[in-house]
């Protein structure tokens, strides 16, 4: 191990990094702090203990098999959005009955696969989809368990690409169409209506949108109860955000506030099972993208640190302008410089940070791009014929 100050090493160890592994592994790669993942799951279990809450993990956030099997073995269910995710969930230890299948355009083979495996619930997004599910289930001699995804027209005040619950979005069934879709389902022979499903967006850091969601749910459930329609569960979706600016000070999402918001907000529902589908809040903090500086270059006074990770490895900054803290793990310099940290991909948007303050940085230094556990590895591509990023778990899995 060269170049690394003792204090820095200790700090890194606390956050699950093993510098020997980091220095010896070819970059770029994702490094997962499995202790932090386990502690995060522990907090969720603690905050939901005693409440009729069923937490599903939204697999799209990170479908790395080590992450999945850790989460599956902790007893959480899975939220999937494709046939591929159904398979990966089953292969990594999730039970079929604990899988909810969301997605706005489920294809026939995906519906068939879900029915064959006996998944817990299809979250249905249109009457057209309901019709297809009923037909396929009929042909297979099965009954499909369904919930209707409602578009509650609530603005989650997050990035427009990850807002899903307003009337302008493609997701869900409009509230004024729900009566007719429920009516339709009751005249079908091969679907069983279990509940209602909502998901208003992602990286939501204020509780207000969730408070509004609770009000909407209470009114809807009360109204349907009066009409003699009784749901078996309500699924409130996911969306809880994390603190991308202070990964070390706030490694956990505000789980207590979040679950308390629903405990208070949904009090009128008296013990009805509530499903959650959290992705980011479970896995974002435990992942770090590790990369090496390839060149330092200056253009008209502006310094660039060009690294070997690109937007194909982590697309969030390029796609959403997302901010991830970047640290130099190997520089001992006291003096700092401002760098644009950019990748090798032939796109001007392949930039991780424009005004990044780092200790003097040189070719060969190792940079850590933090809070990259959610929507990092799972959104990676081979653009520019680059290989998919590798991954390392700390500590390494036992098998
Ligand atoms: N349930 C449904 C139906 C969803 O569409 C999503 C995420 C989730 C649950 C989980 O949401 P979470 O708890 O992770 O916020 N790629 C974007 C995020 C896209 C979220 C898509 N849907 C990003 O990197 O910020």
PDB file of N, CA, C and O in Angstrom, residues 258-282:
ATOM      1  N   UNK A 258     -39.561   8.887   7.729  1.00  0.00           N
ATOM      2  CA  UNK A 258     -40.320   8.348   6.593  1.00  0.00           C
ATOM      3  C   UNK A 258     -41.427   7.408   7.079  1.00  0.00           C
ATOM      4  O   UNK A 258     -42.610   7.600   6.773  1.00  0.00           O
ATOM      5  N   UNK A 259     -41.035   6.390   7.872  1.00  0.00           N
ATOM      6  CA  UNK A 259     -42.060   5.437   8.301  1.00  0.00           C
ATOM      7  C   UNK A 259     -43.050   6.092   9.275  1.00  0.00           C
ATOM      8  O   UNK A 259     -44.240   5.768   9.261  1.00  0.00           O
ATOM      9  N   UNK A 260     -42.565   7.055  10.094  1.00  0.00           N
ATOM     10  CA  UNK A 260     -43.482   7.777  10.984  1.00  0.00           C
ATOM     11  C   UNK A 260     -44.526   8.555  10.191  1.00  0.00           C
ATOM     12  O   UNK A 260     -45.681   8.667  10.611  1.00  0.00           O
ATOM     13  N   UNK A 261     -44.086   9.102   9.050  1.00  0.00           N
ATOM     14  CA  UNK A 261     -45.024   9.857   8.203  1.00  0.00           C
ATOM     15  C   UNK A 261     -46.194   8.961   7.800  1.00  0.00           C
ATOM     16  O   UNK A 261     -47.355   9.379   7.826  1.00  0.00           O
ATOM     17  N   UNK A 262     -45.881   7.714   7.458  1.00  0.00           N
ATOM     18  CA  UNK A 262     -46.969   6.806   7.056  1.00  0.00           C
ATOM     19  C   UNK A 262     -47.746   6.306   8.271  1.00  0.00           C
ATOM     20  O   UNK A 262     -48.964   6.125   8.202  1.00  0.00           O
ATOM     21  N   UNK A 263     -47.011   6.085   9.404  1.00  0.00           N
ATOM     22  CA  UNK A 263     -47.730   5.601  10.599  1.00  0.00           C
ATOM     23  C   UNK A 263     -48.787   6.632  11.005  1.00  0.00           C
ATOM     24  O   UNK A 263     -49.930   6.287  11.282  1.00  0.00           O
ATOM     25  N   UNK A 264     -48.369   7.926  11.002  1.00  0.00           N
ATOM     26  CA  UNK A 264     -49.337   8.974  11.363  1.00  0.00           C
ATOM     27  C   UNK A 264     -50.351   9.171  10.251  1.00  0.00           C
ATOM     28  O   UNK A 264     -51.554   9.218  10.485  1.00  0.00           O
ATOM     29  N   UNK A 265     -49.844   9.289   9.025  1.00  0.00           N
ATOM     30  CA  UNK A 265     -50.698   9.668   7.895  1.00  0.00           C
ATOM     31  C   UNK A 265     -51.732   8.613   7.550  1.00  0.00           C
ATOM     32  O   UNK A 265     -52.836   8.935   7.135  1.00  0.00           O
ATOM     33  N   UNK A 266     -51.373   7.340   7.724  1.00  0.00           N
ATOM     34  CA  UNK A 266     -52.318   6.284   7.334  1.00  0.00           C
ATOM     35  C   UNK A 266     -53.030   5.674   8.546  1.00  0.00           C
ATOM     36  O   UNK A 266     -53.626   4.599   8.433  1.00  0.00           O
ATOM     37  N   UNK A 267     -52.990   6.387   9.679  1.00  0.00           N
ATOM     38  CA  UNK A 267     -53.619   5.869  10.906  1.00  0.00           C
ATOM     39  C   UNK A 267     -55.076   5.431  10.677  1.00  0.00           C
ATOM     40  O   UNK A 267     -55.496   4.391  11.199  1.00  0.00           O
ATOM     41  N   UNK A 268     -55.857   6.165   9.853  1.00  0.00           N
ATOM     42  CA  UNK A 268     -57.257   5.725   9.671  1.00  0.00           C
ATOM     43  C   UNK A 268     -57.391   4.338   9.044  1.00  0.00           C
ATOM     44  O   UNK A 268     -58.480   3.760   9.077  1.00  0.00           O
ATOM     45  N   UNK A 269     -56.325   3.792   8.493  1.00  0.00           N
ATOM     46  CA  UNK A 269     -56.485   2.483   7.825  1.00  0.00           C
ATOM     47  C   UNK A 269     -56.411   1.288   8.787  1.00  0.00           C
ATOM     48  O   UNK A 269     -56.595   0.138   8.374  1.00  0.00           O
ATOM     49  N   UNK A 270     -56.109   1.580  10.072  1.00  0.00           N
ATOM     50  CA  UNK A 270     -56.204   0.544  11.122  1.00  0.00           C
ATOM     51  C   UNK A 270     -55.595  -0.805  10.769  1.00  0.00           C
ATOM     52  O   UNK A 270     -56.317  -1.778  10.518  1.00  0.00           O
ATOM     53  N   UNK A 271     -54.299  -0.884  10.687  1.00  0.00           N
ATOM     54  CA  UNK A 271     -53.671  -2.202  10.578  1.00  0.00           C
ATOM     55  C   UNK A 271     -53.724  -2.856   9.209  1.00  0.00           C
ATOM     56  O   UNK A 271     -53.346  -4.019   9.057  1.00  0.00           O
ATOM     57  N   UNK A 272     -54.183  -2.133   8.183  1.00  0.00           N
ATOM     58  CA  UNK A 272     -54.163  -2.729   6.838  1.00  0.00           C
ATOM     59  C   UNK A 272     -52.704  -2.885   6.392  1.00  0.00           C
ATOM     60  O   UNK A 272     -51.904  -1.964   6.580  1.00  0.00           O
ATOM     61  N   UNK A 273     -52.315  -4.032   5.811  1.00  0.00           N
ATOM     62  CA  UNK A 273     -50.921  -4.184   5.375  1.00  0.00           C
ATOM     63  C   UNK A 273     -50.530  -3.093   4.362  1.00  0.00           C
ATOM     64  O   UNK A 273     -51.277  -2.818   3.420  1.00  0.00           O
ATOM     65  N   UNK A 274     -49.386  -2.470   4.607  1.00  0.00           N
ATOM     66  CA  UNK A 274     -48.885  -1.418   3.712  1.00  0.00           C
ATOM     67  C   UNK A 274     -47.581  -1.925   3.097  1.00  0.00           C
ATOM     68  O   UNK A 274     -46.665  -2.323   3.823  1.00  0.00           O
ATOM     69  N   UNK A 275     -47.525  -1.907   1.775  1.00  0.00           N
ATOM     70  CA  UNK A 275     -46.301  -2.316   1.081  1.00  0.00           C
ATOM     71  C   UNK A 275     -45.483  -1.088   0.707  1.00  0.00           C
ATOM     72  O   UNK A 275     -46.035  -0.074   0.282  1.00  0.00           O
ATOM     73  N   UNK A 276     -44.164  -1.211   0.846  1.00  0.00           N
ATOM     74  CA  UNK A 276     -43.227  -0.162   0.433  1.00  0.00           C
ATOM     75  C   UNK A 276     -42.308  -0.767  -0.618  1.00  0.00           C
ATOM     76  O   UNK A 276     -42.014  -1.966  -0.564  1.00  0.00           O
ATOM     77  N   UNK A 277     -41.823   0.079  -1.526  1.00  0.00           N
ATOM     78  CA  UNK A 277     -40.878  -0.413  -2.547  1.00  0.00           C
ATOM     79  C   UNK A 277     -39.687   0.526  -2.586  1.00  0.00           C
ATOM     80  O   UNK A 277     -39.640   1.431  -3.417  1.00  0.00           O
ATOM     81  N   UNK A 278     -38.753   0.318  -1.680  1.00  0.00           N
ATOM     82  CA  UNK A 278     -37.597   1.230  -1.620  1.00  0.00           C
ATOM     83  C   UNK A 278     -36.434   0.679  -2.427  1.00  0.00           C
ATOM     84  O   UNK A 278     -36.115  -0.507  -2.351  1.00  0.00           O
ATOM     85  N   UNK A 279     -35.801   1.538  -3.188  1.00  0.00           N
ATOM     86  CA  UNK A 279     -34.619   1.144  -3.941  1.00  0.00           C
ATOM     87  C   UNK A 279     -33.404   1.913  -3.439  1.00  0.00           C
ATOM     88  O   UNK A 279     -32.584   1.411  -2.669  1.00  0.00           O
ATOM     89  N   UNK A 280     -33.355   3.177  -3.842  1.00  0.00           N
ATOM     90  CA  UNK A 280     -32.208   4.031  -3.540  1.00  0.00           C
ATOM     91  C   UNK A 280     -31.842   4.042  -2.057  1.00  0.00           C
ATOM     92  O   UNK A 280     -30.669   3.920  -1.696  1.00  0.00           O
ATOM     93  N   UNK A 281     -32.862   4.198  -1.193  1.00  0.00           N
ATOM     94  CA  UNK A 281     -32.580   4.372   0.235  1.00  0.00           C
ATOM     95  C   UNK A 281     -31.903   3.134   0.824  1.00  0.00           C
ATOM     96  O   UNK A 281     -31.245   3.210   1.857  1.00  0.00           O
ATOM     97  N   UNK A 282     -32.055   1.986   0.162  1.00  0.00           N
ATOM     98  CA  UNK A 282     -31.445   0.756   0.685  1.00  0.00           C
ATOM     99  C   UNK A 282     -29.999   0.613   0.211  1.00  0.00           C
ATOM    100  O   UNK A 282     -29.124   0.223   0.982  1.00  0.00           O
TER     101      UNK A 282
END
